[in-house]
PDB file of C-alpha atoms in Angstrom:
ATOM      1  CA  MET E   1      48.435   6.940 -26.149  1.00 47.00           C
ATOM      2  CA  THR E   2      46.173   6.958 -23.078  1.00 53.00           C
ATOM      3  CA  SER E   3      42.564   5.837 -23.493  1.00 53.00           C
ATOM      4  CA  VAL E   4      39.825   8.246 -22.417  1.00 47.00           C
ATOM      5  CA  PHE E   5      37.271   5.414 -22.176  1.00 44.00           C
ATOM      6  CA  PRO E   6      37.736   4.730 -18.413  1.00 45.00           C
ATOM      7  CA  LEU E   7      37.348   8.430 -17.622  1.00 40.00           C
ATOM      8  CA  ALA E   8      34.240   8.762 -19.820  1.00 41.00           C
ATOM      9  CA  LEU E   9      32.684   5.647 -18.251  1.00 38.00           C
ATOM     10  CA  LEU E  10      33.366   6.960 -14.748  1.00 38.00           C
ATOM     11  CA  LEU E  11      31.764  10.309 -15.593  1.00 38.00           C
ATOM     12  CA  CYS E  12      28.667   8.639 -17.057  1.00 39.00           C
ATOM     13  CA  LEU E  13      28.221   6.355 -14.051  1.00 38.00           C
ATOM     14  CA  SER E  14      28.693   9.116 -11.513  1.00 38.00           C
ATOM     15  CA  SER E  15      26.249  11.423 -13.283  1.00 37.00           C
ATOM     16  CA  GLY E  16      23.568   8.735 -13.470  1.00 39.00           C
ATOM     17  CA  LEU E  17      23.535   8.506 -17.261  1.00 38.00           C
ATOM     18  CA  LEU E  18      24.098   4.760 -17.148  1.00 36.00           C
ATOM     19  CA  THR E  19      22.316   2.246 -14.956  1.00 37.00           C
ATOM     20  CA  ALA E  20      24.346  -0.844 -14.267  1.00 42.00           C
ATOM     21  CA  TYR E  21      21.659  -3.489 -13.928  1.00 54.00           C
ATOM     22  CA  GLY E  22      18.314  -2.114 -15.032  1.00 59.00           C
ATOM     23  CA  GLN E  23      15.352  -0.922 -13.020  1.00 67.00           C
ATOM     24  CA  ALA E  24      14.915  -0.358  -9.306  1.00 84.00           C
ATOM     25  CA  SER E  25      13.444  -3.160  -7.242  1.00 94.00           C
ATOM     26  CA  CYS E  26      11.615  -3.472  -3.939  1.00 97.00           C
ATOM     27  CA  PRO E  27      13.506  -3.854  -0.663  1.00 96.00           C
ATOM     28  CA  PRO E  28      13.643  -7.251   1.075  1.00 96.00           C
ATOM     29  CA  TYR E  29      10.263  -8.456   2.426  1.00 94.00           C
ATOM     30  CA  TRP E  30       8.358  -6.199  -0.004  1.00 98.00           C
ATOM     31  CA  THR E  31       6.773  -7.384  -3.234  1.00 98.00           C
ATOM     32  CA  GLN E  32       6.355  -5.431  -6.459  1.00 98.00           C
ATOM     33  CA  PHE E  33       3.231  -4.781  -8.470  1.00 98.00           C
ATOM     34  CA  GLY E  34       3.539  -2.205 -11.226  1.00 96.00           C
ATOM     35  CA  SER E  35       5.580   0.750 -10.026  1.00 96.00           C
ATOM     36  CA  ARG E  36       4.905   0.169  -6.322  1.00 98.00           C
ATOM     37  CA  CYS E  37       6.097  -2.110  -3.549  1.00 98.00           C
ATOM     38  CA  PHE E  38       3.769  -3.740  -1.017  1.00 99.00           C
ATOM     39  CA  ALA E  39       4.402  -5.313   2.388  1.00 99.00           C
ATOM     40  CA  PHE E  40       1.794  -7.276   4.335  1.00 98.00           C
ATOM     41  CA  HIS E  41       2.108  -7.281   8.125  1.00 98.00           C
ATOM     42  CA  ILE E  42       0.195  -9.985   9.955  1.00 98.00           C
ATOM     43  CA  ARG E  43       0.804  -8.494  13.426  1.00 98.00           C
ATOM     44  CA  THR E  44      -2.272  -6.432  14.282  1.00 99.00           C
ATOM     45  CA  LYS E  45      -2.323  -2.713  15.012  1.00 99.00           C
ATOM     46  CA  THR E  46      -4.930   0.034  15.120  1.00 99.00           C
ATOM     47  CA  TRP E  47      -5.335   1.911  11.836  1.00 99.00           C
ATOM     48  CA  SER E  48      -3.319   4.896  13.136  1.00 99.00           C
ATOM     49  CA  GLU E  49      -0.548   2.676  14.501  1.00 99.00           C
ATOM     50  CA  ALA E  50      -0.397   0.855  11.159  1.00 99.00           C
ATOM     51  CA  GLU E  51      -0.166   4.133   9.196  1.00 99.00           C
ATOM     52  CA  ILE E  52       2.645   5.375  11.455  1.00 99.00           C
ATOM     53  CA  PHE E  53       4.483   2.066  11.023  1.00 99.00           C
ATOM     54  CA  CYS E  54       4.141   2.307   7.229  1.00 99.00           C
ATOM     55  CA  GLN E  55       5.475   5.879   7.288  1.00 99.00           C
ATOM     56  CA  ILE E  56       8.487   4.808   9.369  1.00 98.00           C
ATOM     57  CA  VAL E  57       9.397   2.232   6.700  1.00 98.00           C
ATOM     58  CA  GLY E  58       9.018   4.823   3.925  1.00 98.00           C
ATOM     59  CA  GLY E  59       5.442   4.402   2.733  1.00 98.00           C
ATOM     60  CA  ASN E  60       1.798   4.609   3.749  1.00 99.00           C
ATOM     61  CA  LEU E  61      -1.032   2.191   4.273  1.00 99.00           C
ATOM     62  CA  ALA E  62      -1.790   0.876   0.788  1.00 99.00           C
ATOM     63  CA  SER E  63      -4.005   2.724  -1.652  1.00 99.00           C
ATOM     64  CA  ILE E  64      -5.754   0.665  -4.336  1.00 98.00           C
ATOM     65  CA  HIS E  65      -6.473   1.990  -7.816  1.00 98.00           C
ATOM     66  CA  SER E  66      -7.752  -0.886  -9.974  1.00 98.00           C
ATOM     67  CA  ASP E  67      -9.349  -4.341  -9.967  1.00 97.00           C
ATOM     68  CA  GLU E  68      -5.960  -5.790 -10.917  1.00 98.00           C
ATOM     69  CA  GLU E  69      -4.209  -4.130  -7.987  1.00 98.00           C
ATOM     70  CA  HIS E  70      -7.001  -5.169  -5.594  1.00 97.00           C
ATOM     71  CA  THR E  71      -6.768  -8.785  -6.780  1.00 97.00           C
ATOM     72  CA  PHE E  72      -2.977  -8.729  -6.485  1.00 98.00           C
ATOM     73  CA  ILE E  73      -3.127  -7.502  -2.866  1.00 98.00           C
ATOM     74  CA  LYS E  74      -5.860 -10.024  -1.928  1.00 96.00           C
ATOM     75  CA  ASN E  75      -3.749 -12.845  -3.398  1.00 96.00           C
ATOM     76  CA  TYR E  76      -0.609 -11.531  -1.685  1.00 97.00           C
ATOM     77  CA  ILE E  77      -2.342 -11.483   1.730  1.00 97.00           C
ATOM     78  CA  ASN E  78      -3.644 -15.018   1.124  1.00 95.00           C
ATOM     79  CA  GLN E  79      -0.191 -16.230   0.072  1.00 96.00           C
ATOM     80  CA  VAL E  80       1.476 -14.823   3.214  1.00 96.00           C
ATOM     81  CA  SER E  81      -1.239 -15.580   5.796  1.00 96.00           C
ATOM     82  CA  GLY E  82      -2.976 -18.605   4.285  1.00 95.00           C
ATOM     83  CA  GLU E  83      -6.349 -16.836   4.349  1.00 94.00           C
ATOM     84  CA  GLN E  84      -8.227 -13.771   3.112  1.00 93.00           C
ATOM     85  CA  ARG E  85      -7.229 -11.983   6.307  1.00 96.00           C
ATOM     86  CA  THR E  86      -9.053  -8.752   7.167  1.00 97.00           C
ATOM     87  CA  SER E  87      -6.459  -5.976   6.774  1.00 98.00           C
ATOM     88  CA  TRP E  88      -6.196  -2.212   7.058  1.00 99.00           C
ATOM     89  CA  ILE E  89      -5.544  -0.204   3.908  1.00 99.00           C
ATOM     90  CA  GLY E  90      -5.015   3.546   3.661  1.00 99.00           C
ATOM     91  CA  GLY E  91      -8.533   4.882   3.172  1.00 99.00           C
ATOM     92  CA  THR E  92     -10.153   7.226   5.677  1.00 99.00           C
ATOM     93  CA  ASP E  93     -13.119   9.599   5.813  1.00 98.00           C
ATOM     94  CA  THR E  94     -12.098  11.158   9.141  1.00 97.00           C
ATOM     95  CA  VAL E  95     -11.790  14.674   7.663  1.00 96.00           C
ATOM     96  CA  LYS E  96     -15.318  14.684   6.186  1.00 96.00           C
ATOM     97  CA  GLU E  97     -17.794  11.846   6.612  1.00 96.00           C
ATOM     98  CA  GLY E  98     -18.412  10.111   3.288  1.00 96.00           C
ATOM     99  CA  THR E  99     -15.452  11.743   1.522  1.00 98.00           C
ATOM    100  CA  TRP E 100     -12.818   9.027   1.328  1.00 98.00           C
ATOM    101  CA  LEU E 101      -9.139   9.913   1.013  1.00 99.00           C
ATOM    102  CA  TRP E 102      -5.962   7.847   0.706  1.00 99.00           C
ATOM    103  CA  THR E 103      -3.192   8.616   3.193  1.00 99.00           C
ATOM    104  CA  ASP E 104      -0.655   8.706   0.337  1.00 98.00           C
ATOM    105  CA  ARG E 105      -2.714  11.578  -1.158  1.00 98.00           C
ATOM    106  CA  SER E 106      -3.423   9.722  -4.405  1.00 98.00           C
ATOM    107  CA  ASP E 107      -6.883  10.052  -5.981  1.00 98.00           C
ATOM    108  CA  PHE E 108      -9.610   7.906  -4.397  1.00 98.00           C
ATOM    109  CA  THR E 109     -11.330   6.880  -7.629  1.00 97.00           C
ATOM    110  CA  TYR E 110     -11.428   3.075  -7.379  1.00 98.00           C
ATOM    111  CA  LYS E 111     -13.821   1.559  -4.815  1.00 97.00           C
ATOM    112  CA  SER E 112     -14.636  -2.025  -3.831  1.00 97.00           C
ATOM    113  CA  PHE E 113     -17.019  -1.744  -0.876  1.00 96.00           C
ATOM    114  CA  ASN E 114     -19.210  -4.658   0.179  1.00 95.00           C
ATOM    115  CA  ALA E 115     -22.956  -4.190  -0.376  1.00 92.00           C
ATOM    116  CA  GLY E 116     -24.344  -1.728   2.170  1.00 93.00           C
ATOM    117  CA  GLU E 117     -20.895  -0.314   2.936  1.00 95.00           C
ATOM    118  CA  PRO E 118     -19.579   2.103   3.921  1.00 97.00           C
ATOM    119  CA  ASN E 119     -22.302   2.567   6.520  1.00 96.00           C
ATOM    120  CA  ASN E 120     -20.535   4.450   9.344  1.00 96.00           C
ATOM    121  CA  ARG E 121     -22.300   2.210  11.884  1.00 94.00           C
ATOM    122  CA  GLY E 122     -22.575   3.979  15.218  1.00 93.00           C
ATOM    123  CA  GLY E 123     -21.231   7.186  13.686  1.00 94.00           C
ATOM    124  CA  ALA E 124     -17.640   6.110  14.264  1.00 94.00           C
ATOM    125  CA  GLU E 125     -16.435   4.023  11.309  1.00 98.00           C
ATOM    126  CA  ASN E 126     -13.830   6.137   9.537  1.00 98.00           C
ATOM    127  CA  CYS E 127     -11.090   3.711   8.501  1.00 99.00           C
ATOM    128  CA  LEU E 128     -10.900   1.215   5.658  1.00 98.00           C
ATOM    129  CA  LEU E 129     -10.478  -2.566   5.833  1.00 97.00           C
ATOM    130  CA  MET E 130     -10.182  -4.992   2.946  1.00 98.00           C
ATOM    131  CA  ASN E 131     -11.138  -8.691   2.879  1.00 95.00           C
ATOM    132  CA  TRP E 132     -14.258  -8.065   4.959  1.00 90.00           C
ATOM    133  CA  GLY E 133     -17.052 -10.564   4.387  1.00 80.00           C
ATOM    134  CA  GLY E 134     -17.106 -11.049   0.635  1.00 64.00           C
ATOM    135  CA  ALA E 135     -13.409 -10.137   0.336  1.00 78.00           C
ATOM    136  CA  ASN E 136     -14.225  -6.501  -0.357  1.00 94.00           C
ATOM    137  CA  TRP E 137     -14.022  -3.309   1.721  1.00 98.00           C
ATOM    138  CA  ASN E 138     -15.697  -2.174   4.907  1.00 97.00           C
ATOM    139  CA  ASP E 139     -15.466   0.929   7.058  1.00 98.00           C
ATOM    140  CA  LEU E 140     -14.634   0.213  10.683  1.00 98.00           C
ATOM    141  CA  ALA E 141     -13.757   2.153  13.825  1.00 98.00           C
ATOM    142  CA  CYS E 142     -10.076   3.064  13.600  1.00 98.00           C
ATOM    143  CA  ASN E 143      -9.252   1.820  17.101  1.00 98.00           C
ATOM    144  CA  ASN E 144      -9.895  -1.818  16.146  1.00 98.00           C
ATOM    145  CA  GLN E 145      -6.875  -4.051  15.603  1.00 99.00           C
ATOM    146  CA  ALA E 146      -6.144  -5.644  12.217  1.00 98.00           C
ATOM    147  CA  SER E 147      -3.293  -6.816  10.040  1.00 98.00           C
ATOM    148  CA  PHE E 148      -2.288  -4.250   7.411  1.00 99.00           C
ATOM    149  CA  VAL E 149      -0.685  -3.591   4.036  1.00 99.00           C
ATOM    150  CA  CYS E 150       1.909  -0.865   3.433  1.00 99.00           C
ATOM    151  CA  SER E 151       2.859   0.459   0.006  1.00 99.00           C
ATOM    152  CA  LYS E 152       5.496   2.758  -1.413  1.00 98.00           C
ATOM    153  CA  ASN E 153       6.581   3.895  -4.839  1.00 97.00           C
ATOM    154  CA  LEU E 154       9.687   2.462  -6.473  1.00 93.00           C
TER     155      LEU E 154
END
């Protein structure tokens, strides 16, 4: 009598009903926090160049949604670079001054601006940096160069 077990197992695996080794994980050189992967890039780019780079690798400049996530990213940058390096994240108010949006289109509800920020100094600060001054956020002209953090969903 022929067993139907191998055929049933093959059907389950091919239809995605079984997962061989558990949950998805981040690609090499990315690190996981919650259901997202993050990659810090020390090589500096303008904000737009950094966003394009992040899109090419399948994500966006990082959005931040909680104190825990903010702390994780600050610690991650420090671990990789050895300092609280000023870095681009995915916030911008280019569309409408004072209305901040994330490039990944998630809700911009969490904020961690330094005191007196964002101030749009000179009428041209529309992109978001983290680790500015007191390790919080600052708006800056988008054509400045900075390291950056990409993120993507698992």
